[in-house]
Coordinates of C-alpha atoms in Angstrom, one line a residue:
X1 CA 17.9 10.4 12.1
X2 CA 16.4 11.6 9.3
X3 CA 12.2 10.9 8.8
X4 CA 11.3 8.1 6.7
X5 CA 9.8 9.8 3.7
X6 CA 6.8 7.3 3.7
X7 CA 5.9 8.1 7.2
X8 CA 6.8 12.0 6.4
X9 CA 4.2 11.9 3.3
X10 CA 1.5 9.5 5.6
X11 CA 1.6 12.3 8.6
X12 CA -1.4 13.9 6.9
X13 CA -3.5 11.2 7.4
X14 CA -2.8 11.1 11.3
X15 CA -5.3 11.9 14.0
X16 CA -4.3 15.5 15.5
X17 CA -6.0 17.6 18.2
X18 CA -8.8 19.8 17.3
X19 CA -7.5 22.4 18.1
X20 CA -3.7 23.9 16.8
X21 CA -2.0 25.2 19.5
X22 CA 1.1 27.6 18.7
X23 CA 3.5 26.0 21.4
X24 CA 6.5 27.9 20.0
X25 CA 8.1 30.1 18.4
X26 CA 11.9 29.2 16.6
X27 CA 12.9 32.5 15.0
X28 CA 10.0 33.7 14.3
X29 CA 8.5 30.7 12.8
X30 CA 5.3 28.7 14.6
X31 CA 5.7 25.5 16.0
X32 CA 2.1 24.3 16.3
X33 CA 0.7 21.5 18.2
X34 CA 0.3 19.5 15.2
X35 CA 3.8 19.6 14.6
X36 CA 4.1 18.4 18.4
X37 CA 1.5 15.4 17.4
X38 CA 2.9 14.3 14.5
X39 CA 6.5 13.2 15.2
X40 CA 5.1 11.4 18.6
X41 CA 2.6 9.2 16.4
X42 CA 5.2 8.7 14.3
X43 CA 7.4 7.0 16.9
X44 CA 4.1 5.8 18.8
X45 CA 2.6 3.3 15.8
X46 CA 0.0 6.3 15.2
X47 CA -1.3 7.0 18.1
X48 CA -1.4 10.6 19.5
X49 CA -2.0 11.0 23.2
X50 CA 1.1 11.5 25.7
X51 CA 0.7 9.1 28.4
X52 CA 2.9 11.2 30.1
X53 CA 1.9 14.2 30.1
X54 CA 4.2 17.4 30.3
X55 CA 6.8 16.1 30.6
X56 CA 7.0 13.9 27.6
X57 CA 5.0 16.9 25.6
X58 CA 7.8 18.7 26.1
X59 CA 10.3 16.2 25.0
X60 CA 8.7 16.4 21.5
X61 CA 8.5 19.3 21.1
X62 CA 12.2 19.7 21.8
X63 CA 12.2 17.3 18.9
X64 CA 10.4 19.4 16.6
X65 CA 12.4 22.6 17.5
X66 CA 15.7 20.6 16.6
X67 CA 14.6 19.6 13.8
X68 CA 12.9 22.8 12.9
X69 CA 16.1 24.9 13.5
X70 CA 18.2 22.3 10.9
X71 CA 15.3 22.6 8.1
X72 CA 15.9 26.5 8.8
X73 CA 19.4 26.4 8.2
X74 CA 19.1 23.9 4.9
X75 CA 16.9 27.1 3.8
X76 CA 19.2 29.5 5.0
X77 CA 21.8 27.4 2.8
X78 CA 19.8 27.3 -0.8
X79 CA 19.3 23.6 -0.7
X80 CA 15.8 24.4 -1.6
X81 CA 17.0 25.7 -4.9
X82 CA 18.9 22.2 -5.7
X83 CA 17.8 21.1 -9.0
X84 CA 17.5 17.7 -7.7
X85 CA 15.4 19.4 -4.7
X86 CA 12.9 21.7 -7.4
X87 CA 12.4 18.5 -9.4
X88 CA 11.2 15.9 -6.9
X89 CA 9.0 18.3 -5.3
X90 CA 7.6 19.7 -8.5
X91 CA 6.9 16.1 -9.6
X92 CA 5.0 15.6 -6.4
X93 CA 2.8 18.3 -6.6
X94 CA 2.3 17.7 -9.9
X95 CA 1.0 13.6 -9.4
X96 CA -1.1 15.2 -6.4
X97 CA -2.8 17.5 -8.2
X98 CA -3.8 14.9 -11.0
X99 CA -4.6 12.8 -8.8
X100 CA -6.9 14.8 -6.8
X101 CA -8.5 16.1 -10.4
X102 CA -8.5 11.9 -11.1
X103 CA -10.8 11.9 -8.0
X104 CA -13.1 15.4 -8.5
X105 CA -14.3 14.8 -12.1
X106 CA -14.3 11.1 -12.1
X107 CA -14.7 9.4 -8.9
X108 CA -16.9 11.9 -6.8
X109 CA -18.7 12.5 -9.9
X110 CA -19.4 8.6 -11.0
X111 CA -20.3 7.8 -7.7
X112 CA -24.3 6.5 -7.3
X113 CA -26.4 7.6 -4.9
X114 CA -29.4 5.8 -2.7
X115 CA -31.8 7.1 -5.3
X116 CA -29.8 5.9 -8.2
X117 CA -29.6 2.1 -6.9
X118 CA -33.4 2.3 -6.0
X119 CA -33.8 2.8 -9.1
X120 CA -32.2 0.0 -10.7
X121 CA -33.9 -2.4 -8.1
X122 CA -37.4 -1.1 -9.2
X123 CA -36.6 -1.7 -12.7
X124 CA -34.9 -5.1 -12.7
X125 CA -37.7 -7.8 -12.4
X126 CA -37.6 -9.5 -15.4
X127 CA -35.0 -12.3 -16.3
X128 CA -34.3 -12.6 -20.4
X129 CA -34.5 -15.8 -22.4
X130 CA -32.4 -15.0 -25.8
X131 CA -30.7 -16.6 -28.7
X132 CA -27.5 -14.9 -29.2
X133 CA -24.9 -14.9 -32.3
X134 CA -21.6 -13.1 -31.9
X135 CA -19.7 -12.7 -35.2
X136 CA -16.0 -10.9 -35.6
X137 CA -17.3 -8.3 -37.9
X138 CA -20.2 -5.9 -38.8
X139 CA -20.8 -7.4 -42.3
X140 CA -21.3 -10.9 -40.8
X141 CA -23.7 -9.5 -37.9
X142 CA -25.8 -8.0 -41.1
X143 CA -25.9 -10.8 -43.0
X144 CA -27.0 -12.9 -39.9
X145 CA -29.4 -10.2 -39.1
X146 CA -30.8 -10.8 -42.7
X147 CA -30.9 -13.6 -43.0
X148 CA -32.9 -14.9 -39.8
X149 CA -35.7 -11.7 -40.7
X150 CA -35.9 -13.7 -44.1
X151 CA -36.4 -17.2 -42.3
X152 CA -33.2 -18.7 -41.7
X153 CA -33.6 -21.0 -39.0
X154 CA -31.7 -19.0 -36.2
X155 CA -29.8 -22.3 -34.6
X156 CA -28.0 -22.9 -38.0
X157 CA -26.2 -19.4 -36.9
X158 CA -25.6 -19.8 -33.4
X159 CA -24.3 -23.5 -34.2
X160 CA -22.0 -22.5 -37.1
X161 CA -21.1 -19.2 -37.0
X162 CA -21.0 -17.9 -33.5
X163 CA -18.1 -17.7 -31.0
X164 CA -20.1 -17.3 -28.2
X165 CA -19.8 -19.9 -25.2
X166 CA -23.8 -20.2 -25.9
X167 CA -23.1 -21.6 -29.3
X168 CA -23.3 -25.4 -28.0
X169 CA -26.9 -24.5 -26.7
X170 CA -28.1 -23.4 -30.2
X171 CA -27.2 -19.7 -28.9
X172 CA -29.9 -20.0 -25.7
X173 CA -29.1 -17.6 -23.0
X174 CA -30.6 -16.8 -19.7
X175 CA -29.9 -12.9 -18.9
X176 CA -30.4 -10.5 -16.7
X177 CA -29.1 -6.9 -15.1
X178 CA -25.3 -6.5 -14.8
X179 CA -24.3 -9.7 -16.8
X180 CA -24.0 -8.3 -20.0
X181 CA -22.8 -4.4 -21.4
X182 CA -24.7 -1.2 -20.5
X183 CA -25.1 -0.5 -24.1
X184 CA -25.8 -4.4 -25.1
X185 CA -28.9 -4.1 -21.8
X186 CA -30.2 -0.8 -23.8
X187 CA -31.0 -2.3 -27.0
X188 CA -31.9 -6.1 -25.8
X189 CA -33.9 -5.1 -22.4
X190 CA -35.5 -2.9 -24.6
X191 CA -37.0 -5.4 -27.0
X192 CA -40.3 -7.5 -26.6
X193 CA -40.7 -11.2 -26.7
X194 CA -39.5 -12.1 -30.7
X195 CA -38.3 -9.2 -31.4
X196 CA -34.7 -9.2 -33.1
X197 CA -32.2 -6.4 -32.0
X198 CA -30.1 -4.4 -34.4
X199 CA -26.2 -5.4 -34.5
X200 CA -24.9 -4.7 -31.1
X201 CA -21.0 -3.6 -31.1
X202 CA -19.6 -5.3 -27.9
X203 CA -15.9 -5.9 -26.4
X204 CA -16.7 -9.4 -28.0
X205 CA -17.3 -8.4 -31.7
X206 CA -20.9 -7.6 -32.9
X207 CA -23.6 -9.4 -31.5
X208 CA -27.5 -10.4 -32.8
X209 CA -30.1 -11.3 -30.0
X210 CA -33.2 -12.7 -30.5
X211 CA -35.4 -12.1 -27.3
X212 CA -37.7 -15.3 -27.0
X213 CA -39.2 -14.6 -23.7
X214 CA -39.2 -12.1 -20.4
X215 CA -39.8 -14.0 -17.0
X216 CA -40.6 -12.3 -14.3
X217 CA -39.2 -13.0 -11.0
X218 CA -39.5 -11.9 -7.2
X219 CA -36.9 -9.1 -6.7
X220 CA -34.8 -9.6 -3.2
X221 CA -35.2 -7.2 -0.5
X222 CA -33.2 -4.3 -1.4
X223 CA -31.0 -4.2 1.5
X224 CA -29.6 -7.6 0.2
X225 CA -28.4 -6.5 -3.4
X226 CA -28.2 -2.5 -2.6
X227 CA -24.3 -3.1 -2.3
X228 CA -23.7 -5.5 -5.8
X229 CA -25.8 -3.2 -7.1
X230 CA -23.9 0.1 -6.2
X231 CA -20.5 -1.8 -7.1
X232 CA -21.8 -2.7 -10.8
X233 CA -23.3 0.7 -11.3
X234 CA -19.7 2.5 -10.1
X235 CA -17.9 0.6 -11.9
X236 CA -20.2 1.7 -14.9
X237 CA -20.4 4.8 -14.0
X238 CA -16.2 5.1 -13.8
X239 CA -16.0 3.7 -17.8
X240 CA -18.7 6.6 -18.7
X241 CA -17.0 9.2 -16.5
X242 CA -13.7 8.2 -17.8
X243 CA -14.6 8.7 -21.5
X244 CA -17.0 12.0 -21.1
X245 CA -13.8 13.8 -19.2
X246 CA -11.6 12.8 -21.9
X247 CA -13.6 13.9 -24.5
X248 CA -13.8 17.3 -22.2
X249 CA -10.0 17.5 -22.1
X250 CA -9.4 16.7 -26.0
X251 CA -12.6 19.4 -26.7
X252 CA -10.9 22.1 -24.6
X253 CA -7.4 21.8 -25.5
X254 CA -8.1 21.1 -29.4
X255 CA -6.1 18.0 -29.4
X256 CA -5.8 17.2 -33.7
X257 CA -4.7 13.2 -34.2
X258 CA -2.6 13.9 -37.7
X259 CA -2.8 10.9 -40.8
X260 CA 0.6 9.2 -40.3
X261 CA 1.9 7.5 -43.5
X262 CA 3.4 3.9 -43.2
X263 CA 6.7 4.9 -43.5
X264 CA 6.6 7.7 -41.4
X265 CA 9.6 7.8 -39.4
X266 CA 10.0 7.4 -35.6
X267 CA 9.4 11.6 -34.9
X268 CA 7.0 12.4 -36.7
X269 CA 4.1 14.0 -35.0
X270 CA 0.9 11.7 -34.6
X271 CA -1.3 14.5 -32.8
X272 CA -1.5 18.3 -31.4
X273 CA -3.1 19.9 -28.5
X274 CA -3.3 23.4 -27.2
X275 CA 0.3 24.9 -25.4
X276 CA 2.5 23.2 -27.8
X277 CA 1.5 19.9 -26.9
X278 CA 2.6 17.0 -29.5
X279 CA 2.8 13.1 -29.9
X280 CA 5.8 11.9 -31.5
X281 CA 4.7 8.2 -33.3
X282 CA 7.8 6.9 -31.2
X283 CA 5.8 7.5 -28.2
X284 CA 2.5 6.6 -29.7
X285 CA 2.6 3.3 -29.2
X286 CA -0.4 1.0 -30.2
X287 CA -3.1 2.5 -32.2
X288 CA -5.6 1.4 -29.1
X289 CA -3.8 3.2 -26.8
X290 CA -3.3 6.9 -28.1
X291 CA -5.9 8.3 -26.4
X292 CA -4.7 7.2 -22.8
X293 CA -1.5 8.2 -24.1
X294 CA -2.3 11.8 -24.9
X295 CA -5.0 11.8 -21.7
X296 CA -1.9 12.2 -19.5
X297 CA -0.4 15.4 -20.5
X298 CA -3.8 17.0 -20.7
X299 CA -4.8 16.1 -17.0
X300 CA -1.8 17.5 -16.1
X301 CA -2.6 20.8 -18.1
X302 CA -6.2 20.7 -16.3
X303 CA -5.1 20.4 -12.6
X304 CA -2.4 22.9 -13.4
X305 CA -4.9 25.8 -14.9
X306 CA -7.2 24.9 -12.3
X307 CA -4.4 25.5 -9.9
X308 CA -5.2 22.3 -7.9
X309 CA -1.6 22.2 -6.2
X310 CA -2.8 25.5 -3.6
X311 CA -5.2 22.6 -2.4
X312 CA -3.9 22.8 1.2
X313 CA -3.3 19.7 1.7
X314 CA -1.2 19.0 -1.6
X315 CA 0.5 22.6 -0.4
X316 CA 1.3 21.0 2.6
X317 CA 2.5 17.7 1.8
X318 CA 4.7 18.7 -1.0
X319 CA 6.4 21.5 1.5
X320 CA 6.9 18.6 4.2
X321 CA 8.6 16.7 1.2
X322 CA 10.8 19.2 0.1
X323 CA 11.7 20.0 3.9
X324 CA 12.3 16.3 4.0
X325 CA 14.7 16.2 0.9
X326 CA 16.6 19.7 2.0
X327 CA 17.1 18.2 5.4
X328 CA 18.8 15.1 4.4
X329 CA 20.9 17.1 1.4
X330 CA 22.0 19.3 4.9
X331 CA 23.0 15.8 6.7
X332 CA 24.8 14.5 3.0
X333 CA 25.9 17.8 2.3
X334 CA 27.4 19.7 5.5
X335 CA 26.6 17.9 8.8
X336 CA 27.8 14.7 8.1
X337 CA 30.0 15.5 4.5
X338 CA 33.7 16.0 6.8
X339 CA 33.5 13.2 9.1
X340 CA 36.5 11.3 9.7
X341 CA 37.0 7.9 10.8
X342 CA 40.5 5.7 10.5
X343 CA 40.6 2.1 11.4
X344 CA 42.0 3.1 15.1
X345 CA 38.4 4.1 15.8
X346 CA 37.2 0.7 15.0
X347 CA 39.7 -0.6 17.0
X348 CA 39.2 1.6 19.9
X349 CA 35.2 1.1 19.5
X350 CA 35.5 -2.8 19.8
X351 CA 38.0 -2.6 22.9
X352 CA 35.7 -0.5 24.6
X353 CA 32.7 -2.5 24.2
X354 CA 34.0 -5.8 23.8
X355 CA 30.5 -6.6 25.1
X356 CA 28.4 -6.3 22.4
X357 CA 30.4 -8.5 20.3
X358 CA 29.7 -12.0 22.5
X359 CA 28.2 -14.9 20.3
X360 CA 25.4 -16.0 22.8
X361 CA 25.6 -20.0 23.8
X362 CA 23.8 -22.3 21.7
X363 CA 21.9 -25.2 21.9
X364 CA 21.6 -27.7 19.2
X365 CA 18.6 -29.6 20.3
X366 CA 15.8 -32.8 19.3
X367 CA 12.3 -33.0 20.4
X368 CA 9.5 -36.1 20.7
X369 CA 6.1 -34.6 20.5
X370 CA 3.1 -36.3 22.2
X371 CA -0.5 -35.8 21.9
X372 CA -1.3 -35.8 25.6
X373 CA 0.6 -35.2 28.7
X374 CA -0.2 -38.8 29.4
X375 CA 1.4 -40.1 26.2
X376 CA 4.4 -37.7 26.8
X377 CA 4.8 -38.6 30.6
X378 CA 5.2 -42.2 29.2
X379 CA 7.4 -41.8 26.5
X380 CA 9.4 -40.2 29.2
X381 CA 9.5 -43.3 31.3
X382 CA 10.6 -45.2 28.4
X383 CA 13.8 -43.2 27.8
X384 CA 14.4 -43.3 31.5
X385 CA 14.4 -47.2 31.1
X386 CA 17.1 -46.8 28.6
X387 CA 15.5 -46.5 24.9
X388 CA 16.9 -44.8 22.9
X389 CA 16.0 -41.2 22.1
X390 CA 16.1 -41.6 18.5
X391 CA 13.8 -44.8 18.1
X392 CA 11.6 -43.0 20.4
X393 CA 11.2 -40.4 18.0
X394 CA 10.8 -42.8 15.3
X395 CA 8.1 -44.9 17.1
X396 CA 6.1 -42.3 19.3
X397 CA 6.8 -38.3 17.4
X398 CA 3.9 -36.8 16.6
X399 CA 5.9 -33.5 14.4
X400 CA 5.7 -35.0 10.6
X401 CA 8.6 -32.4 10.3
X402 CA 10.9 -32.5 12.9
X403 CA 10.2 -36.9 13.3
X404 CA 11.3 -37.2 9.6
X405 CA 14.7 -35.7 10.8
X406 CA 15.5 -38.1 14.1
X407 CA 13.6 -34.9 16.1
X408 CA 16.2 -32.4 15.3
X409 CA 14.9 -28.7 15.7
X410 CA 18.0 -27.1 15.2
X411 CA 20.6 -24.7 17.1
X412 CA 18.3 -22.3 19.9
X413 CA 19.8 -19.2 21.7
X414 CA 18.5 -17.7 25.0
X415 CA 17.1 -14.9 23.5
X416 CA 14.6 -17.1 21.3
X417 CA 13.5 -19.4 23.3
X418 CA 9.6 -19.2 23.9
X419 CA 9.2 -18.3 28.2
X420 CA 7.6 -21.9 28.5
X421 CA 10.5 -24.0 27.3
X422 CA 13.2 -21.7 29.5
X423 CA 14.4 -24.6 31.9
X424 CA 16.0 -26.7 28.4
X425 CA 18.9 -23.9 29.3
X426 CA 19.6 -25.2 32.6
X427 CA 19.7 -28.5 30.8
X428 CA 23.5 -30.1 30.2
X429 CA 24.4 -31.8 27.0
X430 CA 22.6 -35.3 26.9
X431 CA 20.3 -34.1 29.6
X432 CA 16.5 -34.5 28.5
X433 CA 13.3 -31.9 29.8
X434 CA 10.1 -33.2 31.4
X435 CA 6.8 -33.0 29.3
X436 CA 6.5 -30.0 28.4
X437 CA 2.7 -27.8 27.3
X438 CA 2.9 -25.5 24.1
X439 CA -0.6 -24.7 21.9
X440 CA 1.2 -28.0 19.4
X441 CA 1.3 -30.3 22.3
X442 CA 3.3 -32.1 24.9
X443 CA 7.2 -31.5 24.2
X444 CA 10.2 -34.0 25.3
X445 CA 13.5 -31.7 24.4
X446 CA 16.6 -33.3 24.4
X447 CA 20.1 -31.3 24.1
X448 CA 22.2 -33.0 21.7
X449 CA 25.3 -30.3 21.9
X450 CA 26.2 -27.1 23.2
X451 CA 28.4 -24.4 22.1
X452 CA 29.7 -21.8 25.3
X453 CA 29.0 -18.1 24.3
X454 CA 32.3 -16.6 23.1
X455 CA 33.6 -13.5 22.6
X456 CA 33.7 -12.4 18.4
X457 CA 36.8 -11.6 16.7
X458 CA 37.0 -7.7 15.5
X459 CA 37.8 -9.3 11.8
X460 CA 34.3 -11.3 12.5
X461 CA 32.2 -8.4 13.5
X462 CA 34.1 -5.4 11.5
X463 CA 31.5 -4.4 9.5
X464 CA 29.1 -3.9 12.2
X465 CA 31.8 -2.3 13.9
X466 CA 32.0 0.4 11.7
X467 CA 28.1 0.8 11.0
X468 CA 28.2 1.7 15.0
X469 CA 31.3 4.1 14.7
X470 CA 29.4 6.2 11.3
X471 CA 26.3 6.3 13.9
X472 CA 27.9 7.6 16.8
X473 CA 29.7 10.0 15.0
X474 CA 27.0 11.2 13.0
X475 CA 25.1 11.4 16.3
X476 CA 27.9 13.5 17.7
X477 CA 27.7 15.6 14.5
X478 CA 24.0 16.3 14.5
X479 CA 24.3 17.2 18.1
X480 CA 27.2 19.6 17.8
X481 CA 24.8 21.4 14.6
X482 CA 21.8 22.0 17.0
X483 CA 23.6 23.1 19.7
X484 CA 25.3 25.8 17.5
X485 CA 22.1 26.5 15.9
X486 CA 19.8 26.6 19.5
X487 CA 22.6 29.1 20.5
X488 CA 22.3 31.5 17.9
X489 CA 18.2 30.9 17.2
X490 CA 15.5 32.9 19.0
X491 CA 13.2 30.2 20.9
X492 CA 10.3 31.4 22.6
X493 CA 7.8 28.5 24.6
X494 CA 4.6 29.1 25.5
X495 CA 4.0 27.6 29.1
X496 CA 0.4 28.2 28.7
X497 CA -0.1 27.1 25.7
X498 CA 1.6 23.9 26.5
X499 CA -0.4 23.0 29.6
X500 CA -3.6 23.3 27.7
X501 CA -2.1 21.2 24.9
X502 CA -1.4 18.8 27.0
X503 CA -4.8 18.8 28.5
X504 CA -6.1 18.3 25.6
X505 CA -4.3 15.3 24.6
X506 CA -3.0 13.8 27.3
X507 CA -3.9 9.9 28.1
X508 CA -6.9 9.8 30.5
X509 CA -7.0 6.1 30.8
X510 CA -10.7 5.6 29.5
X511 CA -9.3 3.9 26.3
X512 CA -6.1 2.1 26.1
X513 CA -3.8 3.8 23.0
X514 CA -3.9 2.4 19.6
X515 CA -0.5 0.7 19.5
X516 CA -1.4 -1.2 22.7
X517 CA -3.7 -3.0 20.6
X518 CA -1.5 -3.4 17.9

């Protein structure tokens, strides 16, 4: 009864017609085509042509009136002003907006082009044979550095004092694009054969690199390696993108990081920005992860002076949200709020449809599973002479499961029994089936036992008693709402605009519809 919220947010994203028919109008307010489209996909796993026509055009859109009239009346009632309502919606919009900003300045913008991944396959034909010595800290990279300019015999380093996984090959290293950092490929592909790099900072420490030799090599076609080579320089391009529009944000806002004495206490303020903006050191957390932390608020101060939440479709979605959230405060609130319902309507419900509450018959049944029909047929013959079922399975099963447990498969019902296997109902206890085909092979099904279908207890099925009773009473109350409100609501239907909205998206047969495919 009331829309899935995930569905609600997702109708965005669904395939409308081109164009946006006005269909109606419910006091004054448009219902559009798209608003026709939209609950039909819902119910239609997505897809949005009406396979029958007018008639079932029409049936939705008597949908969307109903439901359109109760959204009316939860505005009419102020539940759009409902704290609970302002806040959800407002912290929609907001996470929309930053993430739409998220996607502007860093993904559109770090995203290569053709040109840029030419580029990178014209320039990377050489393959790098280096000696590499990674250190912890800046003072050991110097001294390393220093000492293999003054002659130290370079493998004593890499042997010794390196931590890279090189280190049990004297530091030797074969390297080319995309294995190592951007920065450490600047300064290394840079150098020429016995040249010695300055100290590179990596993620890994500080580094030295000694370039022995370059090899050239026969590049691939590019339409082989044009994908790698786009993901690698992406995912480049995000890190770079992600730290220029940072430094934008904390440029523009003025963001000050404060000296914090040791034994500051838990509120003191660790940085500033422009608006009021402050870190409490509570909030801080590690010292590696107060710029993320003070990245947040700012984003959320861009998108909001840039105003990102009139972006249509935010507008839109966050409006369907909040129509979604006042509509079910209307059903909490009002609609379904005075129901009442006594034990005599559970009673009453289960005596008048006494039906519904049957236990179906089950089967408790064992199977021998052959290889061939041949096998099976003869394994048949076998049990016919008098063997018995359970040695057969023993000797002859060919299910490591089900042989393992004398061929027992278990209790079926009717309703889950596969259409090839429907004759075991007609069996009688004891009785056994003929071979029968499935995709596992050839089946001999035996029932063991068999339990009548019976008619439940109320106290057995009470609980889904009452889960009926609530639904068809809150059925009945919703109905007895849009009746009132249809009554008193000014509906106007466009005829004409309705047969050429259904022209336009009715099912001509030349495709089957998505969910038939599903």
């Amino acid at each position: 009864m009331r829309r899935n919220i995930l569905l609600a947010i997702a109708l965005l994203s669904l395939p409308i017609a081109a164009d946006n028919f006005t269909l109606a109008k419910v006091n004054g307010e448009a219902v559009t085509s798209t608003d026709a489209v939209n609950p039909f996909s819902d119910r239609h796993s997505g897809h949005a042509k009406f396979l029958g026509g007018n008639a079932e055009a029409r049936e939705f859109l008597k949908i969307v009136i109903d439901d359109r009239l109760l959204v009316q009346e939860a505005y009419a009632l102020g539940l759009d002003q409902s704290p609970d309502v302002q806040r959800l919606a407002s912290e929609l919009e907001a996470k929309r907006s930053e993430e739409l900003l998220i996607r502007q300045e860093i993904d559109e913008k770090a995203k290569p082009s053709k040109a840029d991944v030419k580029k990178i396959w014209d320039e990377v034909d050489f393959v790098y044979q280096v000696r590499l010595i990674a250190v912890d800290t800046k003072q050991e990279a110097d001294e390393v550095r220093n000492a293999i300019l003054h002659g130290t015999d370079i493998e004593l380093f890499a042997r010794d004092c390196s931590h890279a996984g090189s280190r049990t090959h004297g530091g030797h290293q074969i390297v080319t694009w995309a294995e190592m950092e951007p920065a450490w490929e600047r300064v290394v592909f840079a150098l020429q054969p016995g040249e010695i790099s300055p100290v590179i900072a990596t993620k890994n420490g500080y580094e030295v690199v000694l370039v022995e030799n370059r090899v050239e090599f026969e590049r691939p076609p590019l339409e082989k390696v044009s994908e790698r080579i786009e993901g690698v320089l992406l995912q480049r391009r995000l890190e770079e993108r992600k730290q220029q529009f940072s430094d934008e944000l904390w440029s523009k806002y003025h963001v000050v990081v404060l000296p914090v004495p040791s034994d500051a206490a838990p509120d003191t303020v660790v940085a500033t920005w422009d608006g009021g903006g402050k870190l409490l050191l509570k909030d801080a957390g590690k010292k590696n992860e107060l710029r993320p932390t003070i990245n947040a608020p700012l984003v959320a101060l861009e998108a909001k002076a840039r105003t990102i939440a009139a972006t249509p479709a935010i507008a839109d979605e966050v409006r369907k949200y909040r129509e979604y959230l006042i509509e079910g405060a209307l059903f909490r609130d009002h609609i379904f709020k005075e129901l009442a319902i006594s034990d005599d309507d559970h009673r009453k419900y289960y005596d008048e449809h006494q039906a519904e509450f049957v236990a179906p018959e089950e089967r408790k049944v064992s199977q021998i599973l052959s290889s061939s029909e041949k096998d099976a047929l003869a394994v048949r013959q076998q049990l016919a002479g008098g063997m018995d079922f359970v040695a057969a399975v023993r000797k002859f099963s060919k299910d490591p499961v089900s042989a393992t447990q004398d061929g027992d498969l278990g209790w079926i019902t009717p309703n889950k029994v596969p259409a090839a296997f429907k004759d075991v109902l007609a069996l009688k206890q004891g009785e056994m089936s003929k071979p029968i085909s499935s995709p596992g092979g050839w089946h001999i099904i035996k029932v063991m036992e068999i339990k009548p279908a019976h008619q439940l207890a109320f106290d057995e099925v009470k609980e889904k008693v009452k889960a009926k009773v609530l639904d068809d009473k809150r059925k009945a109350s919703r109905a007895y709402w849009v009746e009132k409100l249809r009554a008193a609501a000014s509906i106007e239907i466009d005829d004409a605009a309705i047969k050429e909205f259904v022209k336009a998206n009715e099912y001509n047969g030349n495709a089957p519809p998505q969910h038939a495919l599903q």
